[in-house]
Amino acid sequence: GAHGFAAIESGHVALGRELAERSMALNPGSANAAHITLHAHYEANEDAEALAFIEAWLPGYSREGPMHCHLAWHAALSALALGKLDRAEWFYSSAVHPGAAWGPPLLTLTDSASYLWRATLAGHPATPQRWQEVSAYGERVFPRVGLAFADIHRALATALAGDVAAAARLADELEQAHAAGRIPAGEVAPRLARALIAAARGDWAIAIDLLEQSRAEAVRLGGSRAQRDLVELTLSRGTTRARRG
């Protein structure tokens, strides 16, 4: 399973798919095998196949399973890409957001913020109240900066919740932590936090500049390629808006 995921993340999608299929054949109930299968579909832009697979598979997996919320996030992304907003919202509301997820806090925070932002970029902006839920959750489970992958999602959620000053303070704290050598991801962490805050405010010129500076080093934040696509999707949308004026 781990080999399959590593293959997909390093660009060997066909090999990763083959290994995922083997894993599913050996253990059809494996959440890890299901996860790898979804990543194979994601990399191939097979949203319909991904959604069909996870809708058939997920009901047999316990809600208390550690991967449940994250697999539901994958389902929500596929539904959103297919224009099935009601289905995407159902997955988010029933299994992804802080009031419904059973998964690890890192996934609950980052998947919630990521889904709401992707929906916003797709033309379905979330209410400030939904962002406030995610922002408050992030403050509770990650009260101090240090885990950059969580911190940039928390900054985004805080800005879109309407507290841009608090989001800016988070970016400042990341900058200070980086200067003190406490952020393994390096300078890309505060830079991306500022980029996403700028995007949240609609300051696309600033956002585009910071995102372009960050994209090559975004891998240092951790997470999968699917999760880090938040950077590319934001940059793509910002560039499109800038061209339209």
mmCIF file of C-alpha atoms in Angstrom:
data_model
loop_
_atom_site.group_PDB
_atom_site.id
_atom_site.type_symbol
_atom_site.label_atom_id
_atom_site.label_comp_id
_atom_site.label_asym_id
_atom_site.label_seq_id
_atom_site.Cartn_x
_atom_site.Cartn_y
_atom_site.Cartn_z
ATOM 1 C CA GLY A 1 0.000 0.000 0.000
ATOM 2 C CA ALA A 2 2.661 2.499 1.028
ATOM 3 C CA HIS A 3 4.613 1.633 -2.108
ATOM 4 C CA GLY A 4 1.572 2.400 -4.253
ATOM 5 C CA PHE A 5 1.028 5.765 -2.613
ATOM 6 C CA ALA A 6 4.708 6.654 -2.988
ATOM 7 C CA ALA A 7 4.563 5.702 -6.668
ATOM 8 C CA ILE A 8 1.566 7.965 -7.285
ATOM 9 C CA GLU A 9 3.082 10.885 -5.402
ATOM 10 C CA SER A 10 6.301 10.589 -7.418
ATOM 11 C CA GLY A 11 4.426 10.624 -10.728
ATOM 12 C CA HIS A 12 4.277 6.878 -11.448
ATOM 13 C CA VAL A 13 0.490 6.780 -11.510
ATOM 14 C CA ALA A 14 0.099 3.600 -13.569
ATOM 15 C CA LEU A 15 2.312 1.652 -11.164
ATOM 16 C CA GLY A 16 0.506 3.150 -8.193
ATOM 17 C CA ARG A 17 -2.855 2.175 -9.655
ATOM 18 C CA GLU A 18 -1.658 -1.396 -10.215
ATOM 19 C CA LEU A 19 -0.422 -1.653 -6.628
ATOM 20 C CA ALA A 20 -3.670 -0.134 -5.322
ATOM 21 C CA GLU A 21 -5.669 -2.724 -7.258
ATOM 22 C CA ARG A 22 -3.557 -5.487 -5.751
ATOM 23 C CA SER A 23 -4.109 -4.077 -2.271
ATOM 24 C CA MET A 24 -7.863 -3.870 -2.792
ATOM 25 C CA ALA A 25 -7.939 -7.454 -4.070
ATOM 26 C CA LEU A 26 -6.040 -8.692 -1.013
ATOM 27 C CA ASN A 27 -8.012 -6.620 1.492
ATOM 28 C CA PRO A 28 -11.171 -5.017 0.054
ATOM 29 C CA GLY A 29 -11.964 -3.372 3.385
ATOM 30 C CA SER A 30 -8.639 -1.566 3.700
ATOM 31 C CA ALA A 31 -9.050 2.187 4.081
ATOM 32 C CA ASN A 32 -5.436 2.685 3.016
ATOM 33 C CA ALA A 33 -6.039 0.772 -0.217
ATOM 34 C CA ALA A 34 -9.196 2.783 -0.845
ATOM 35 C CA HIS A 35 -7.241 5.976 -0.229
ATOM 36 C CA ILE A 36 -4.552 5.033 -2.732
ATOM 37 C CA THR A 37 -7.235 4.143 -5.274
ATOM 38 C CA LEU A 38 -8.740 7.606 -4.890
ATOM 39 C CA HIS A 39 -5.361 9.244 -5.420
ATOM 40 C CA ALA A 40 -4.864 7.230 -8.597
ATOM 41 C CA HIS A 41 -8.215 8.489 -9.867
ATOM 42 C CA TYR A 42 -7.370 12.046 -8.769
ATOM 43 C CA GLU A 43 -4.104 12.132 -10.695
ATOM 44 C CA ALA A 44 -5.895 10.841 -13.811
ATOM 45 C CA ASN A 45 -8.704 13.421 -13.456
ATOM 46 C CA GLU A 46 -11.179 10.554 -13.108
ATOM 47 C CA ASP A 47 -13.691 12.290 -10.881
ATOM 48 C CA ALA A 48 -16.682 10.207 -11.964
ATOM 49 C CA GLU A 49 -14.790 6.980 -11.336
ATOM 50 C CA ALA A 50 -13.533 8.225 -7.976
ATOM 51 C CA LEU A 51 -16.994 9.248 -6.822
ATOM 52 C CA ALA A 52 -18.569 5.974 -7.944
ATOM 53 C CA PHE A 53 -15.851 4.008 -6.163
ATOM 54 C CA ILE A 54 -16.025 5.821 -2.835
ATOM 55 C CA GLU A 55 -19.823 5.997 -2.746
ATOM 56 C CA ALA A 56 -19.876 2.213 -3.060
ATOM 57 C CA TRP A 57 -17.026 1.635 -0.614
ATOM 58 C CA LEU A 58 -17.520 4.173 2.186
ATOM 59 C CA PRO A 59 -20.808 2.857 3.667
ATOM 60 C CA GLY A 60 -18.973 -0.305 4.719
ATOM 61 C CA TYR A 61 -16.331 1.636 6.663
ATOM 62 C CA SER A 62 -16.925 2.710 10.252
ATOM 63 C CA ARG A 63 -17.492 6.419 10.825
ATOM 64 C CA GLU A 64 -15.066 6.070 13.732
ATOM 65 C CA GLY A 65 -12.341 4.890 11.360
ATOM 66 C CA PRO A 66 -9.395 7.315 11.257
ATOM 67 C CA MET A 67 -9.631 7.726 7.470
ATOM 68 C CA HIS A 68 -13.390 8.262 7.261
ATOM 69 C CA CYS A 69 -13.332 12.054 7.190
ATOM 70 C CA HIS A 70 -10.494 12.182 4.684
ATOM 71 C CA LEU A 71 -12.096 9.685 2.321
ATOM 72 C CA ALA A 72 -15.298 11.733 2.517
ATOM 73 C CA TRP A 73 -13.210 14.799 1.625
ATOM 74 C CA HIS A 74 -12.011 13.034 -1.509
ATOM 75 C CA ALA A 75 -15.635 12.236 -2.349
ATOM 76 C CA ALA A 76 -16.651 15.857 -1.816
ATOM 77 C CA LEU A 77 -13.871 17.084 -4.119
ATOM 78 C CA SER A 78 -14.889 14.672 -6.880
ATOM 79 C CA ALA A 79 -18.543 15.653 -6.563
ATOM 80 C CA LEU A 80 -17.582 19.335 -6.647
ATOM 81 C CA ALA A 81 -15.467 18.820 -9.783
ATOM 82 C CA LEU A 82 -18.434 17.106 -11.436
ATOM 83 C CA GLY A 83 -20.732 20.005 -10.590
ATOM 84 C CA LYS A 84 -22.707 17.914 -8.100
ATOM 85 C CA LEU A 85 -22.762 20.576 -5.417
ATOM 86 C CA ASP A 86 -25.563 19.000 -3.379
ATOM 87 C CA ARG A 87 -23.627 15.734 -3.168
ATOM 88 C CA ALA A 88 -20.394 17.544 -2.314
ATOM 89 C CA GLU A 89 -22.166 19.475 0.425
ATOM 90 C CA TRP A 90 -23.668 16.271 1.802
ATOM 91 C CA PHE A 91 -20.239 14.698 2.213
ATOM 92 C CA TYR A 92 -18.838 17.855 3.791
ATOM 93 C CA SER A 93 -21.737 18.314 6.199
ATOM 94 C CA SER A 94 -22.021 14.670 7.194
ATOM 95 C CA ALA A 95 -18.381 13.712 7.584
ATOM 96 C CA VAL A 96 -15.745 16.400 6.955
ATOM 97 C CA HIS A 97 -16.343 19.575 8.958
ATOM 98 C CA PRO A 98 -15.364 19.913 12.636
ATOM 99 C CA GLY A 99 -18.853 19.144 13.900
ATOM 100 C CA ALA A 100 -19.060 15.845 12.039
ATOM 101 C CA ALA A 101 -15.554 14.479 11.490
ATOM 102 C CA TRP A 102 -14.159 11.663 13.598
ATOM 103 C CA GLY A 103 -10.694 11.830 12.105
ATOM 104 C CA PRO A 104 -7.393 13.293 13.321
ATOM 105 C CA PRO A 105 -7.490 17.046 14.040
ATOM 106 C CA LEU A 106 -4.951 17.825 11.311
ATOM 107 C CA LEU A 107 -7.162 16.262 8.648
ATOM 108 C CA THR A 108 -10.337 17.794 10.053
ATOM 109 C CA LEU A 109 -8.844 21.301 9.923
ATOM 110 C CA THR A 110 -7.064 21.085 6.596
ATOM 111 C CA ASP A 111 -9.753 19.119 4.744
ATOM 112 C CA SER A 112 -12.490 21.471 5.964
ATOM 113 C CA ALA A 113 -10.630 24.613 4.966
ATOM 114 C CA SER A 114 -9.545 23.058 1.677
ATOM 115 C CA TYR A 115 -13.041 21.965 0.675
ATOM 116 C CA LEU A 116 -14.635 25.313 1.526
ATOM 117 C CA TRP A 117 -11.926 27.177 -0.404
ATOM 118 C CA ARG A 118 -12.172 24.922 -3.441
ATOM 119 C CA ALA A 119 -15.931 25.400 -3.428
ATOM 120 C CA THR A 120 -15.385 29.155 -3.214
ATOM 121 C CA LEU A 121 -12.957 29.080 -6.145
ATOM 122 C CA ALA A 122 -15.560 27.082 -8.077
ATOM 123 C CA GLY A 123 -18.124 29.831 -7.556
ATOM 124 C CA HIS A 124 -19.841 28.535 -4.419
ATOM 125 C CA PRO A 125 -18.536 30.715 -1.580
ATOM 126 C CA ALA A 126 -19.106 29.541 1.974
ATOM 127 C CA THR A 127 -20.731 31.764 4.577
ATOM 128 C CA PRO A 128 -18.546 33.485 7.183
ATOM 129 C CA GLN A 129 -20.230 31.265 9.797
ATOM 130 C CA ARG A 130 -18.893 28.113 8.159
ATOM 131 C CA TRP A 131 -15.430 29.618 8.039
ATOM 132 C CA GLN A 132 -15.745 30.705 11.664
ATOM 133 C CA GLU A 133 -16.410 27.102 12.664
ATOM 134 C CA VAL A 134 -13.204 25.980 10.953
ATOM 135 C CA SER A 135 -11.191 28.927 12.271
ATOM 136 C CA ALA A 136 -12.330 28.357 15.855
ATOM 137 C CA TYR A 137 -11.543 24.664 15.564
ATOM 138 C CA GLY A 138 -8.066 25.441 14.250
ATOM 139 C CA GLU A 139 -7.403 27.824 17.114
ATOM 140 C CA ARG A 140 -8.486 25.150 19.589
ATOM 141 C CA VAL A 141 -6.475 22.228 18.224
ATOM 142 C CA PHE A 142 -3.409 24.146 16.965
ATOM 143 C CA PRO A 143 -3.221 27.182 19.277
ATOM 144 C CA ARG A 144 0.438 27.867 18.435
ATOM 145 C CA VAL A 145 2.110 27.920 15.056
ATOM 146 C CA GLY A 146 4.682 25.284 14.213
ATOM 147 C CA LEU A 147 2.972 22.717 12.029
ATOM 148 C CA ALA A 148 3.052 24.676 8.787
ATOM 149 C CA PHE A 149 0.533 22.565 6.891
ATOM 150 C CA ALA A 150 -2.055 23.275 9.582
ATOM 151 C CA ASP A 151 -1.002 26.898 10.002
ATOM 152 C CA ILE A 152 -1.589 27.979 6.402
ATOM 153 C CA HIS A 153 -5.078 26.428 6.389
ATOM 154 C CA ARG A 154 -5.862 28.081 9.697
ATOM 155 C CA ALA A 155 -4.721 31.462 8.335
ATOM 156 C CA LEU A 156 -6.972 31.033 5.294
ATOM 157 C CA ALA A 157 -9.974 30.073 7.417
ATOM 158 C CA THR A 158 -9.404 32.940 9.840
ATOM 159 C CA ALA A 159 -9.223 35.484 7.026
ATOM 160 C CA LEU A 160 -12.400 34.175 5.400
ATOM 161 C CA ALA A 161 -14.138 34.115 8.764
ATOM 162 C CA GLY A 162 -13.744 37.891 8.654
ATOM 163 C CA ASP A 163 -10.841 38.387 11.064
ATOM 164 C CA VAL A 164 -8.102 39.483 8.696
ATOM 165 C CA ALA A 165 -6.113 41.047 11.543
ATOM 166 C CA ALA A 166 -5.967 37.726 13.400
ATOM 167 C CA ALA A 167 -4.957 35.973 10.180
ATOM 168 C CA ALA A 168 -2.157 38.508 9.655
ATOM 169 C CA ARG A 169 -0.961 37.879 13.209
ATOM 170 C CA LEU A 170 -0.757 34.178 12.391
ATOM 171 C CA ALA A 171 1.406 34.970 9.376
ATOM 172 C CA ASP A 172 3.597 37.214 11.559
ATOM 173 C CA GLU A 173 3.947 34.395 14.125
ATOM 174 C CA LEU A 174 4.960 32.017 11.346
ATOM 175 C CA GLU A 175 7.551 34.553 10.165
ATOM 176 C CA GLN A 176 8.953 34.867 13.686
ATOM 177 C CA ALA A 177 8.985 31.104 14.191
ATOM 178 C CA HIS A 178 10.801 30.677 10.882
ATOM 179 C CA ALA A 179 13.380 33.297 11.913
ATOM 180 C CA ALA A 180 13.897 31.341 15.138
ATOM 181 C CA GLY A 181 14.471 28.144 13.188
ATOM 182 C CA ARG A 182 11.280 26.457 14.410
ATOM 183 C CA ILE A 183 9.579 25.898 11.032
ATOM 184 C CA PRO A 184 11.101 22.949 9.144
ATOM 185 C CA ALA A 185 9.200 23.946 5.998
ATOM 186 C CA GLY A 186 11.134 27.208 5.932
ATOM 187 C CA GLU A 187 10.196 30.571 4.461
ATOM 188 C CA VAL A 188 7.528 29.096 2.198
ATOM 189 C CA ALA A 189 5.235 28.698 5.221
ATOM 190 C CA PRO A 190 4.745 32.381 6.123
ATOM 191 C CA ARG A 191 4.830 33.301 2.438
ATOM 192 C CA LEU A 192 1.984 30.917 1.620
ATOM 193 C CA ALA A 193 0.011 32.072 4.632
ATOM 194 C CA ARG A 194 0.252 35.652 3.361
ATOM 195 C CA ALA A 195 -0.620 34.521 -0.163
ATOM 196 C CA LEU A 196 -3.806 32.786 0.955
ATOM 197 C CA ILE A 197 -4.793 35.698 3.179
ATOM 198 C CA ALA A 198 -4.358 38.033 0.201
ATOM 199 C CA ALA A 199 -6.470 35.719 -1.968
ATOM 200 C CA ALA A 200 -9.148 35.586 0.712
ATOM 201 C CA ARG A 201 -9.275 39.403 0.659
ATOM 202 C CA GLY A 202 -9.383 39.501 -3.133
ATOM 203 C CA ASP A 203 -5.906 41.079 -3.364
ATOM 204 C CA TRP A 204 -5.044 38.940 -6.369
ATOM 205 C CA ALA A 205 -1.957 40.817 -7.532
ATOM 206 C CA ILE A 206 -0.277 40.224 -4.164
ATOM 207 C CA ALA A 207 -1.583 36.663 -3.973
ATOM 208 C CA ILE A 208 -0.325 35.751 -7.441
ATOM 209 C CA ASP A 209 3.140 37.146 -6.753
ATOM 210 C CA LEU A 210 3.473 35.241 -3.464
ATOM 211 C CA LEU A 211 1.998 32.032 -4.883
ATOM 212 C CA GLU A 212 4.387 32.079 -7.838
ATOM 213 C CA GLN A 213 7.288 32.491 -5.418
ATOM 214 C CA SER A 214 5.983 29.582 -3.324
ATOM 215 C CA ARG A 215 4.840 26.922 -5.755
ATOM 216 C CA ALA A 216 8.239 25.218 -6.209
ATOM 217 C CA GLU A 217 8.710 24.847 -2.457
ATOM 218 C CA ALA A 218 5.137 24.019 -1.467
ATOM 219 C CA VAL A 219 6.139 20.361 -1.211
ATOM 220 C CA ARG A 220 8.049 21.267 1.959
ATOM 221 C CA LEU A 221 4.748 21.784 3.749
ATOM 222 C CA GLY A 222 3.952 18.075 3.550
ATOM 223 C CA GLY A 223 0.596 16.638 2.592
ATOM 224 C CA SER A 224 -0.237 14.883 -0.647
ATOM 225 C CA ARG A 225 -0.178 16.342 -4.123
ATOM 226 C CA ALA A 226 -3.996 16.467 -3.989
ATOM 227 C CA GLN A 227 -3.849 18.512 -0.799
ATOM 228 C CA ARG A 228 -1.116 20.825 -2.084
ATOM 229 C CA ASP A 229 -3.130 21.482 -5.234
ATOM 230 C CA LEU A 230 -4.762 24.211 -3.165
ATOM 231 C CA VAL A 231 -1.785 26.350 -4.182
ATOM 232 C CA GLU A 232 -2.124 25.638 -7.900
ATOM 233 C CA LEU A 233 -5.902 26.052 -7.895
ATOM 234 C CA THR A 234 -5.643 29.388 -6.111
ATOM 235 C CA LEU A 235 -2.959 30.589 -8.492
ATOM 236 C CA SER A 236 -4.980 29.468 -11.513
ATOM 237 C CA ARG A 237 -8.101 31.254 -10.334
ATOM 238 C CA GLY A 238 -6.174 34.379 -9.418
ATOM 239 C CA THR A 239 -4.471 34.474 -12.808
ATOM 240 C CA THR A 240 -7.816 34.070 -14.575
ATOM 241 C CA ARG A 241 -9.345 36.913 -12.594
ATOM 242 C CA ALA A 242 -6.338 39.149 -13.199
ATOM 243 C CA ARG A 243 -6.639 38.607 -16.967
ATOM 244 C CA ARG A 244 -10.301 39.533 -16.857
ATOM 245 C CA GLY A 245 -9.427 42.690 -14.979
#
